[in-house]
Tab-separated table of C-alpha atoms in Angstrom:
chain	number	residue	atom	x	y	z
A	679	MET	CA	-17.697	-14.177	-10.051
A	680	HIS	CA	-16.457	-14.511	-6.480
A	681	GLU	CA	-19.616	-12.722	-5.364
A	682	LEU	CA	-21.325	-16.123	-5.310
A	683	SER	CA	-18.749	-17.408	-2.817
A	684	ILE	CA	-19.225	-14.243	-0.817
A	685	ALA	CA	-23.010	-14.552	-0.889
A	686	MET	CA	-22.714	-18.149	0.285
A	687	ALA	CA	-20.426	-17.071	3.128
A	688	VAL	CA	-22.989	-14.435	4.114
A	689	VAL	CA	-25.851	-16.919	4.155
A	690	GLU	CA	-23.826	-19.428	6.150
A	691	GLN	CA	-22.769	-16.837	8.712
A	692	VAL	CA	-26.221	-15.415	9.194
A	693	ASP	CA	-27.540	-18.945	9.559
A	694	ASP	CA	-24.896	-19.734	12.205
A	695	ALA	CA	-25.534	-16.477	14.057
A	696	LEU	CA	-29.259	-17.103	14.201
A	697	ARG	CA	-28.690	-20.689	15.285
A	698	GLU	CA	-26.544	-19.489	18.174
A	699	ARG	CA	-29.434	-17.280	19.190
A	700	GLY	CA	-31.946	-20.096	18.825
A	701	ALA	CA	-33.662	-18.225	16.008
A	702	GLU	CA	-32.718	-20.480	13.104
A	703	ARG	CA	-36.296	-20.933	11.966
A	704	VAL	CA	-37.254	-17.261	12.079
A	705	PRO	CA	-37.542	-15.804	8.584
A	706	VAL	CA	-35.262	-12.879	7.881
A	707	ARG	CA	-37.025	-9.811	6.561
A	708	SER	CA	-33.941	-7.907	5.525
A	709	LEU	CA	-30.192	-8.254	5.607
A	710	THR	CA	-27.861	-5.284	5.524
A	711	LEU	CA	-24.330	-5.555	4.184
A	712	ARG	CA	-21.707	-2.827	4.239
A	713	VAL	CA	-19.609	-2.985	1.105
A	714	GLY	CA	-16.631	-0.708	0.706
A	715	GLU	CA	-15.959	0.863	-2.650
A	716	LEU	CA	-12.450	-0.637	-2.539
A	717	SER	CA	-13.443	-4.087	-1.313
A	718	GLY	CA	-13.317	-5.625	-4.777
A	719	VAL	CA	-16.947	-6.677	-4.585
A	720	VAL	CA	-19.539	-5.576	-7.122
A	721	PRO	CA	-22.894	-4.873	-5.431
A	722	GLU	CA	-24.935	-5.857	-8.510
A	723	ALA	CA	-23.173	-9.202	-8.776
A	724	LEU	CA	-23.566	-9.728	-5.037
A	725	ASP	CA	-27.254	-8.929	-5.258
A	726	PHE	CA	-27.720	-11.473	-8.029
A	727	SER	CA	-25.652	-14.117	-6.229
A	728	PHE	CA	-27.513	-13.596	-3.002
A	729	GLY	CA	-30.764	-14.626	-4.643
A	730	VAL	CA	-29.159	-17.926	-5.615
A	731	ALA	CA	-27.356	-18.522	-2.313
A	732	ALA	CA	-30.374	-17.743	-0.148
A	733	GLU	CA	-32.703	-20.227	-1.822
A	734	GLY	CA	-34.201	-22.667	0.632
A	735	THR	CA	-32.822	-20.853	3.710
A	736	VAL	CA	-34.355	-18.474	6.262
A	737	LEU	CA	-32.954	-15.744	4.033
A	738	ALA	CA	-34.997	-16.864	1.027
A	739	ASP	CA	-37.407	-13.951	1.211
A	740	ALA	CA	-35.020	-11.454	2.757
A	741	ARG	CA	-34.527	-8.090	1.137
A	742	LEU	CA	-30.840	-7.436	0.591
A	743	LEU	CA	-29.787	-3.924	1.552
A	744	ILE	CA	-26.317	-2.873	0.532
A	745	GLU	CA	-24.731	0.147	2.167
A	746	THR	CA	-21.797	1.227	0.072
A	747	VAL	CA	-18.923	2.878	1.878
A	748	GLU	CA	-16.871	5.469	0.090
A	749	GLY	CA	-13.119	5.032	-0.177
A	750	ARG	CA	-11.443	7.777	1.863
A	751	ALA	CA	-7.865	8.567	2.735
A	752	ARG	CA	-6.022	11.118	4.816
A	753	CYS	CA	-2.552	12.457	4.412
A	754	GLY	CA	-0.584	12.112	7.630
A	755	SER	CA	1.548	15.049	6.593
A	756	CYS	CA	-0.766	17.820	5.400
A	757	GLY	CA	-3.965	16.435	6.929
A	758	ARG	CA	-5.855	16.504	3.647
A	759	ASP	CA	-8.866	14.200	3.974
A	760	THR	CA	-10.318	13.167	0.668
A	761	ALA	CA	-12.295	10.610	-1.295
A	762	THR	CA	-9.877	8.182	-2.918
A	763	GLY	CA	-11.923	7.888	-6.085
A	764	MET	CA	-11.985	4.735	-8.125
A	765	PRO	CA	-9.387	3.597	-8.993
A	766	PRO	CA	-8.096	4.920	-5.695
A	767	ASP	CA	-5.380	7.523	-5.602
A	768	LEU	CA	-3.489	6.843	-2.400
A	769	TRP	CA	-0.535	9.089	-3.066
A	770	CYS	CA	-0.481	12.626	-1.722
A	771	GLY	CA	1.239	14.446	-4.564
A	772	PRO	CA	1.965	17.737	-2.793
A	773	CYS	CA	3.546	15.921	0.172
A	774	SER	CA	5.101	13.103	-1.874
A	775	ARG	CA	3.976	10.421	0.507
A	776	ALA	CA	1.476	7.620	0.906
A	777	MET	CA	-1.863	8.521	2.394
A	778	ASN	CA	-3.625	6.519	5.087
A	779	LEU	CA	-6.833	4.752	4.182
A	780	THR	CA	-9.691	5.587	6.531
A	781	GLY	CA	-12.571	3.836	4.767
A	782	GLY	CA	-13.615	1.814	1.766
A	783	ARG	CA	-12.418	-1.738	2.416
A	784	GLU	CA	-15.458	-2.824	4.445
A	785	LEU	CA	-17.109	-6.125	3.653
A	786	GLU	CA	-19.343	-6.708	6.583
A	787	ILE	CA	-22.654	-8.200	7.602
A	788	ALA	CA	-24.099	-5.262	9.497
A	789	ARG	CA	-27.462	-6.509	10.713
A	790	VAL	CA	-30.499	-8.622	10.031
A	791	VAL	CA	-34.114	-7.744	10.645
A	792	LEU	CA	-36.101	-10.778	11.675
A	793	ASP	CA	-39.717	-11.273	10.827
A	794	ASP	CA	-42.546	-11.259	13.326
A	795	VAL	CA	-41.791	-13.660	16.118
A	796	ARG	CA	-43.511	-14.879	19.224
A	797	PRO	CA	-41.590	-14.436	22.456
A	798	ASP	CA	-41.047	-18.199	22.816
A	799	ASP	CA	-39.606	-18.560	19.342
A	800	ALA	CA	-36.174	-17.547	20.388
A	801	GLY	CA	-34.001	-16.771	23.370
A	802	GLU	CA	-33.857	-13.188	22.251
A	803	ARG	CA	-35.663	-10.122	23.399
A	804	HIS	CA	-37.687	-8.038	21.041
A	805	GLY	CA	-37.606	-4.701	19.350
A	806	ASP	CA	-39.419	-2.850	22.055
A	807	ASP	CA	-36.875	-3.403	24.791
A	808	ASP	CA	-33.279	-2.431	25.280
A	809	ALA	CA	-31.416	-5.615	24.478
A	810	PRO	CA	-27.996	-4.928	22.988
A	811	GLY	CA	-28.080	-4.865	19.232
A	812	VAL	CA	-31.856	-5.062	19.100
A	813	THR	CA	-33.871	-1.948	18.496
A	814	GLY	CA	-37.227	-1.396	16.925
A	815	ALA	CA	-36.172	1.982	15.609
A	816	GLN	CA	-33.320	0.423	13.660
A	817	ALA	CA	-35.693	-2.172	12.307
A	818	ASP	CA	-37.959	0.498	10.912
A	819	ALA	CA	-35.053	2.475	9.521
A	820	ALA	CA	-33.622	-0.594	7.822
A	821	ALA	CA	-36.947	-1.546	6.307
A	822	ASP	CA	-37.316	1.897	4.797
A	823	ALA	CA	-33.743	2.256	3.612
A	824	PRO	CA	-33.040	2.401	-0.109
A	825	ALA	CA	-31.864	-0.933	-1.411
A	826	ARG	CA	-28.676	0.502	-2.781
A	827	ASP	CA	-26.659	3.591	-3.169
A	828	LYS	CA	-26.831	4.037	-6.921
A	829	GLU	CA	-23.903	6.431	-6.770
A	830	ALA	CA	-21.464	3.687	-5.841
A	831	SER	CA	-18.652	3.155	-8.263
A	832	HIS	CA	-17.533	-0.353	-8.992
A	833	VAL	CA	-14.495	-2.333	-9.871
A	834	PRO	CA	-14.837	-3.560	-13.454
A	835	HIS	CA	-15.562	-7.250	-13.224
A	836	ARG	CA	-14.338	-9.716	-15.757
B	787	MET	CA	-43.336	-6.674	15.206
B	788	CYS	CA	-39.852	-7.352	14.038
B	789	ARG	CA	-36.457	-7.034	15.581
B	790	THR	CA	-33.033	-6.054	14.406
B	791	VAL	CA	-29.976	-8.092	15.253
B	792	ASP	CA	-26.679	-6.284	14.830
B	793	LEU	CA	-24.017	-8.702	13.676
B	794	HIS	CA	-21.050	-6.640	12.456
B	795	GLN	CA	-19.213	-9.656	11.167
B	796	ALA	CA	-16.576	-9.626	8.479
B	797	VAL	CA	-18.090	-11.511	5.556
B	798	LEU	CA	-14.849	-13.382	4.946
B	799	ALA	CA	-14.274	-14.167	8.633
B	800	LYS	CA	-14.110	-17.917	8.012
B	801	ASN	CA	-11.561	-17.563	5.254
B	802	ASP	CA	-9.539	-15.145	7.355
B	803	THR	CA	-9.538	-17.529	10.315
B	804	ASN	CA	-8.316	-20.335	8.056
B	805	ALA	CA	-5.665	-18.027	6.633
B	806	VAL	CA	-4.432	-16.958	10.055
B	807	GLU	CA	-4.191	-20.558	11.229
B	808	LEU	CA	-2.412	-21.634	8.065
B	809	ARG	CA	0.059	-18.760	8.338
B	810	ARG	CA	0.794	-19.737	11.926
B	811	THR	CA	1.249	-23.408	11.010
B	812	LEU	CA	3.602	-22.503	8.175
B	813	ASP	CA	5.514	-20.038	10.367
B	814	ASP	CA	6.034	-22.711	13.009
B	815	ARG	CA	7.623	-25.029	10.503
B	816	GLY	CA	9.674	-22.329	8.812
B	817	THR	CA	7.745	-22.226	5.540
B	818	THR	CA	6.892	-18.948	3.840
B	819	ALA	CA	3.960	-18.897	1.445
B	820	VAL	CA	4.035	-16.671	-1.647
B	821	ASN	CA	0.716	-15.961	-3.360
B	822	LEU	CA	1.063	-15.193	-7.079
B	823	MET	CA	-1.801	-13.357	-8.712
B	824	SER	CA	-2.259	-12.276	-12.318
B	825	SER	CA	-4.497	-12.459	-15.324
B	826	PRO	CA	-4.400	-15.582	-17.515
B	827	GLY	CA	-1.447	-15.703	-19.856
B	828	SER	CA	0.693	-13.193	-17.998
B	829	GLY	CA	3.482	-15.699	-17.588
B	830	LYS	CA	3.068	-16.851	-13.988
B	831	THR	CA	3.870	-20.458	-14.750
B	832	ALA	CA	6.953	-19.719	-16.834
B	833	LEU	CA	8.269	-17.405	-14.127
B	834	LEU	CA	7.516	-19.996	-11.483
B	835	GLU	CA	9.430	-22.630	-13.466
B	836	ALA	CA	12.416	-20.300	-13.461
B	837	LEU	CA	12.013	-19.536	-9.752
B	838	LEU	CA	11.805	-23.195	-8.776
B	839	SER	CA	14.923	-24.009	-10.825
B	840	ARG	CA	16.870	-21.148	-9.260
B	841	ALA	CA	15.712	-22.076	-5.788
B	842	ALA	CA	16.836	-25.663	-6.349
B	843	ALA	CA	20.182	-24.492	-7.720
B	844	GLY	CA	20.656	-22.294	-4.665
B	845	GLY	CA	19.819	-25.073	-2.241
B	846	THR	CA	16.492	-23.577	-1.128
B	847	PRO	CA	13.811	-26.239	-0.708
B	848	ALA	CA	10.771	-24.879	-2.538
B	849	ALA	CA	7.407	-26.337	-3.465
B	850	ALA	CA	4.478	-25.113	-5.528
B	851	VAL	CA	0.732	-25.393	-5.595
B	852	THR	CA	-0.950	-24.305	-8.778
B	853	ALA	CA	-4.662	-23.680	-9.185
B	854	ASP	CA	-6.671	-23.868	-12.358
B	855	LEU	CA	-10.274	-24.369	-13.301
B	856	ALA	CA	-9.299	-27.342	-15.446
B	857	THR	CA	-6.284	-29.421	-16.612
B	858	GLU	CA	-3.125	-30.383	-14.782
B	859	ASN	CA	-0.939	-28.817	-17.460
B	860	ASP	CA	0.718	-26.338	-15.123
B	861	ALA	CA	1.594	-28.935	-12.501
B	862	THR	CA	3.135	-31.100	-15.206
B	863	ARG	CA	5.249	-28.177	-16.406
B	864	LEU	CA	6.320	-27.142	-12.928
B	865	ALA	CA	7.179	-30.688	-11.856
B	866	ARG	CA	9.998	-30.717	-14.422
B	867	SER	CA	11.930	-28.489	-12.048
B	868	GLY	CA	12.103	-31.418	-9.638
B	869	ALA	CA	10.240	-29.483	-6.936
B	870	PRO	CA	7.236	-31.012	-5.181
B	871	VAL	CA	4.167	-29.719	-7.019
B	872	ARG	CA	0.438	-30.106	-6.528
B	873	GLN	CA	-2.407	-29.053	-8.782
B	874	ILE	CA	-5.659	-27.792	-7.288
B	875	LEU	CA	-8.582	-28.095	-9.680
B	876	THR	CA	-11.170	-25.560	-8.628
B	877	ASP	CA	-13.976	-27.014	-10.738
B	878	GLY	CA	-14.946	-23.645	-12.059
B	879	LEU	CA	-14.294	-21.563	-8.957
B	880	CYS	CA	-12.522	-18.353	-9.928
B	881	HIS	CA	-10.184	-18.101	-6.929
B	882	LEU	CA	-8.480	-20.057	-4.169
B	883	GLU	CA	-9.673	-19.866	-0.574
B	884	ALA	CA	-7.523	-20.485	2.469
B	885	GLY	CA	-9.418	-23.644	3.429
B	886	MET	CA	-8.760	-25.181	0.009
B	887	LEU	CA	-5.045	-24.537	0.348
B	888	ARG	CA	-4.927	-25.875	3.907
B	889	GLY	CA	-6.638	-29.071	2.796
B	890	GLU	CA	-4.212	-29.513	-0.085
B	891	LEU	CA	-1.108	-29.054	2.046
B	892	GLU	CA	-2.146	-31.423	4.801
B	893	GLY	CA	0.011	-34.509	4.783
B	894	TRP	CA	1.695	-33.495	1.552
B	895	LEU	CA	3.961	-30.485	1.985
B	896	PRO	CA	7.495	-31.782	2.643
B	897	GLU	CA	8.752	-30.782	6.085
B	898	GLU	CA	11.883	-29.046	4.819
B	899	THR	CA	9.984	-26.696	2.464
B	900	ARG	CA	11.289	-23.174	2.882
B	901	LEU	CA	9.263	-21.432	0.170
B	902	LEU	CA	5.788	-22.428	-0.892
B	903	PHE	CA	4.696	-20.755	-4.111
B	904	VAL	CA	0.956	-20.653	-4.643
B	905	GLU	CA	-0.032	-19.911	-8.223
B	906	ASN	CA	-3.548	-18.546	-7.895
B	907	VAL	CA	-6.242	-18.927	-10.552
B	908	GLY	CA	-5.522	-16.625	-13.491
B	909	ASN	CA	-7.794	-13.719	-12.585
B	910	LEU	CA	-7.076	-10.246	-11.253
B	911	VAL	CA	-10.446	-9.685	-9.613
B	912	CYS	CA	-11.633	-12.532	-7.414
B	913	PRO	CA	-8.417	-13.874	-5.849
B	914	ALA	CA	-7.635	-10.429	-4.442
B	915	SER	CA	-10.342	-10.765	-1.797
B	916	TYR	CA	-8.920	-13.930	-0.249
B	917	ASP	CA	-6.038	-14.074	2.196
B	918	LEU	CA	-4.450	-17.506	1.739
B	919	GLY	CA	-2.137	-17.349	4.720
B	920	GLU	CA	0.677	-16.033	2.565
B	921	THR	CA	3.479	-13.819	3.814
B	922	VAL	CA	4.202	-12.357	0.411
B	923	ARG	CA	1.496	-11.462	-2.056
B	924	ILE	CA	2.722	-10.743	-5.546
B	925	ALA	CA	0.669	-9.180	-8.331
B	926	LEU	CA	2.124	-9.769	-11.781
B	927	ALA	CA	1.465	-8.126	-15.107
B	928	SER	CA	3.131	-8.754	-18.437
B	929	VAL	CA	4.264	-5.975	-20.717
B	930	THR	CA	1.838	-7.263	-23.357
B	931	GLU	CA	-1.235	-6.544	-21.222
B	932	GLY	CA	-1.146	-2.772	-21.275
B	933	GLU	CA	0.103	-0.197	-18.820
B	934	ASP	CA	-3.189	0.397	-17.081
B	935	LYS	CA	-3.556	-2.999	-15.392
B	936	PRO	CA	-2.769	-1.645	-11.890
B	937	VAL	CA	-5.460	1.035	-12.021
B	938	LYS	CA	-7.959	-1.278	-13.720
B	939	TYR	CA	-7.499	-3.895	-10.995
B	940	PRO	CA	-6.742	-1.786	-7.945
B	941	ALA	CA	-7.561	-4.464	-5.371
B	942	ALA	CA	-5.128	-6.984	-6.871
B	943	PHE	CA	-2.283	-4.503	-7.259
B	944	GLY	CA	-3.200	-2.393	-4.245
B	945	LEU	CA	-2.936	-5.299	-1.814
B	946	ALA	CA	0.342	-6.684	-3.156
B	947	HIS	CA	3.581	-6.682	-1.162
B	948	LEU	CA	5.466	-6.794	-4.421
B	949	VAL	CA	4.599	-6.078	-8.049
B	950	VAL	CA	6.347	-8.034	-10.792
B	951	ILE	CA	6.461	-7.124	-14.466
B	952	THR	CA	6.894	-10.169	-16.713
B	953	LYS	CA	7.971	-10.730	-20.324
B	954	THR	CA	10.212	-7.662	-20.334
B	955	ASP	CA	12.029	-9.174	-23.312
B	956	LEU	CA	8.942	-8.181	-25.314
B	957	ALA	CA	8.686	-4.661	-23.909
B	958	GLU	CA	10.204	-2.949	-26.883
B	959	ALA	CA	8.184	-4.925	-29.414
B	960	VAL	CA	4.904	-3.954	-27.766
B	961	GLU	CA	6.065	-0.411	-26.926
B	962	PHE	CA	5.440	-0.915	-23.230
B	963	ARG	CA	5.253	2.466	-21.509
B	964	ARG	CA	7.063	1.598	-18.307
B	965	GLU	CA	6.619	4.980	-16.641
B	966	ASP	CA	2.838	4.867	-17.085
B	967	PHE	CA	2.708	1.432	-15.528
B	968	LEU	CA	4.845	2.511	-12.577
B	969	ARG	CA	2.721	5.620	-12.059
B	970	GLY	CA	-0.402	3.473	-11.849
B	971	VAL	CA	1.268	1.148	-9.365
B	972	GLN	CA	2.335	4.093	-7.233
B	973	GLN	CA	-1.196	5.495	-7.283
B	974	VAL	CA	-2.899	2.371	-5.895
B	975	ASN	CA	-0.018	1.031	-3.809
B	976	PRO	CA	2.438	3.769	-2.838
B	977	GLY	CA	5.905	2.510	-2.071
B	978	VAL	CA	5.428	-1.067	-3.287
B	979	PRO	CA	8.633	-2.547	-4.721
B	980	VAL	CA	8.522	-3.438	-8.424
B	981	ILE	CA	10.741	-6.078	-10.021
B	982	GLU	CA	11.044	-6.472	-13.779
B	983	THR	CA	11.521	-9.996	-15.066
B	984	SER	CA	11.780	-12.158	-18.122
B	985	ALA	CA	11.485	-15.897	-17.706
B	986	ARG	CA	12.962	-16.269	-21.169
B	987	THR	CA	16.183	-14.326	-20.569
B	988	GLY	CA	16.300	-14.869	-16.840
B	989	GLU	CA	16.255	-11.129	-16.122
B	990	GLY	CA	15.125	-10.314	-12.608
B	991	VAL	CA	14.571	-13.908	-11.527
B	992	ASP	CA	17.447	-13.863	-9.042
B	993	ALA	CA	16.340	-10.483	-7.718
B	994	LEU	CA	12.818	-11.798	-7.259
B	995	LEU	CA	13.993	-14.910	-5.451
B	996	ALA	CA	16.264	-12.799	-3.255
B	997	HIS	CA	13.350	-10.490	-2.414
B	998	VAL	CA	11.147	-13.413	-1.436
B	999	LEU	CA	13.911	-14.918	0.691
B	1000	ARG	CA	14.414	-11.603	2.477
B	1001	ALA	CA	10.706	-11.605	3.270
B	1002	ALA	CA	11.041	-15.178	4.520
B	1003	ASP	CA	13.749	-13.942	6.861
B	1004	GLY	CA	11.345	-11.333	8.206
B	1005	ARG	CA	13.069	-8.461	6.483
B	1006	GLU	CA	10.288	-7.435	4.101
B	1007	THR	CA	8.704	-4.213	5.246
B	1008	HIS	CA	6.177	-3.033	2.685
B	1009	THR	CA	2.615	-2.866	3.961
B	1010	PRO	CA	0.098	-1.748	1.321
B	1011	VAL	CA	-2.078	1.226	2.230
B	1012	LEU	CA	-5.172	-0.789	1.315
B	1013	ALA	CA	-4.191	-3.652	3.631
B	1014	ARG	CA	-3.787	-1.351	6.617
B	1015	GLN	CA	-7.424	-0.374	6.740
B	1016	HIS	CA	-8.527	-3.944	6.132
B	1017	GLU	CA	-6.525	-5.131	9.140
B	1018	LYS	CA	-8.113	-2.523	11.341
B	1019	HIS	CA	-11.507	-3.566	10.080
B	1020	LEU	CA	-10.888	-7.230	10.836
B	1021	HIS	CA	-9.580	-6.445	14.283
B	1022	HIS	CA	-12.287	-4.207	15.570
B	1023	HIS	CA	-14.622	-5.640	18.135
B	1024	HIS	CA	-18.089	-4.804	19.205
B	1025	ASP	CA	-18.138	-5.444	22.908
B	1026	ASP	CA	-21.897	-5.234	22.998
B	1027	ASP	CA	-22.305	-7.964	20.453
B	1028	PRO	CA	-21.902	-11.495	21.808
B	1029	VAL	CA	-22.208	-13.074	18.365
B	1030	ALA	CA	-19.362	-11.137	16.862
B	1031	ASP	CA	-16.857	-12.663	19.258
B	1032	HIS	CA	-17.404	-16.142	17.849
B	1033	THR	CA	-16.976	-15.196	14.268
B	1034	HIS	CA	-14.476	-12.403	14.085
B	1035	ALA	CA	-11.068	-13.429	12.938
B	1036	PRO	CA	-8.769	-13.681	15.947
B	1037	ALA	CA	-6.219	-10.993	16.601
B	1038	GLY	CA	-3.583	-11.212	13.938
B	1039	ALA	CA	-5.998	-11.679	11.075
B	1040	ALA	CA	-4.562	-10.422	7.836
B	1041	ASP	CA	-1.440	-9.598	9.732
B	1042	HIS	CA	1.330	-10.278	7.316
B	1043	SER	CA	3.403	-10.860	10.328
B	1044	HIS	CA	6.734	-9.884	8.921
B	1045	ALA	CA	5.521	-6.393	8.217
B	1046	PRO	CA	5.687	-3.775	10.937
B	1047	ALA	CA	2.390	-2.521	12.236
B	1048	GLY	CA	3.336	1.083	11.719
B	1049	VAL	CA	2.978	3.074	8.579
B	1050	PRO	CA	6.187	2.983	6.576
B	1051	ASP	CA	7.442	6.456	6.060
B	1052	HIS	CA	8.048	6.982	2.375
B	1053	SER	CA	9.713	10.203	3.178
B	1054	HIS	CA	10.532	11.286	-0.314
B	1055	ALA	CA	9.528	14.802	0.592
B	1056	PRO	CA	11.741	17.145	-1.371
B	1057	ALA	CA	13.430	20.040	0.375
B	1058	GLY	CA	11.080	22.923	0.895
B	1059	VAL	CA	8.026	20.839	1.711
B	1060	PRO	CA	6.620	22.220	4.921
B	1061	ASP	CA	6.854	20.103	8.009
B	1062	HIS	CA	3.944	18.407	9.717
B	1063	SER	CA	2.910	21.537	11.574
B	1064	HIS	CA	0.424	22.321	8.821
B	1065	ALA	CA	-1.604	19.258	9.683
B	1066	PRO	CA	-4.717	20.447	11.465
B	1067	ALA	CA	-5.005	18.875	14.873
B	1068	GLY	CA	-7.720	16.299	15.210
B	1069	THR	CA	-8.708	16.149	11.568
B	1070	PRO	CA	-12.060	14.410	11.595
B	1071	ARG	CA	-12.337	11.023	9.906
């Protein structure tokens, strides 16, 4: 159940990042993680753990959005670009050589959407201007995004 | 009104930073860390006993750290070899993290240590996600566990620099299908070396020690396909994101520094396989 450790790392990092931006008291509305199919992390377990780890923090009421990233590999010889599947098949049979992984190992905090804030709450500009990494459009998109890609396949966890 | 803050931080950035610093510290003092990963009961401790004895006999200063949820049984067993041994009790945690290992080694690891074996918690799932600052990561499976372990636990076996089969003295009794096991290994970790061992008969122990020592000399070259993408992921930077710079692992994260950056060419292509000219130019990712 290393997802609890991972959830705690997520909470700690988001907390630090917001602190650096002077926004440590601003409630987080949603948090988006990118989880690769081959990262060894089970989204369901992470979802459960996050609820525990976020208790009593600015993330307590945050909606956790998990974007799963498909495992993909490309053969450097024949150029075949394919989903690796799960378990991954990283061997190009026809070419008899190892493929190159192009996606699927991600384990990343992509973004957070902060709740309504007054301009003096933080040293950060708001969704309606062009500050780097801050866009109102993304905020809306994130809020509407499905909580999880149900198609994701998972590593058996025991 | 709400606002979005793009972070793009690796979730395990703190662990990776600890791992990178530990690897550098160990490198500077000439110590190579070997991370052993397997399910409970696969024979890690017995193999480690044999390895420590052989290392001592061959004049190689070796030490071991062993992690368990409870009991110091393994440390007691390993200490019989005469090697310096420490037990980490994880108090229920299912894996080791780099910071835990760093803390344990501080002020303890003898200066002359050439090889540091780290026996991870018996578990093929959770430990796979954590770089401990090792140079060699070994995934073990015993013949009694079934041939499909590598494909059932692709992260553990896919990220290994070396795969070790244990308890080969029992292979016949349990009708271990060696070829099936090797096929699974090849699927998730093409080109990874496999060494077959028995702690009871001593088979493969010398070969394993020799392999580890070659890696310690910087001569190990296998880089798992899965690790290559992870490295790229850890290294990428978002120039427009001031926060990311503070939290991304520094350059060199997850860089098992004795492995070349390039893709090893497992050029087993039989005669008649067309050359690379069939690769479409600029294949999209």
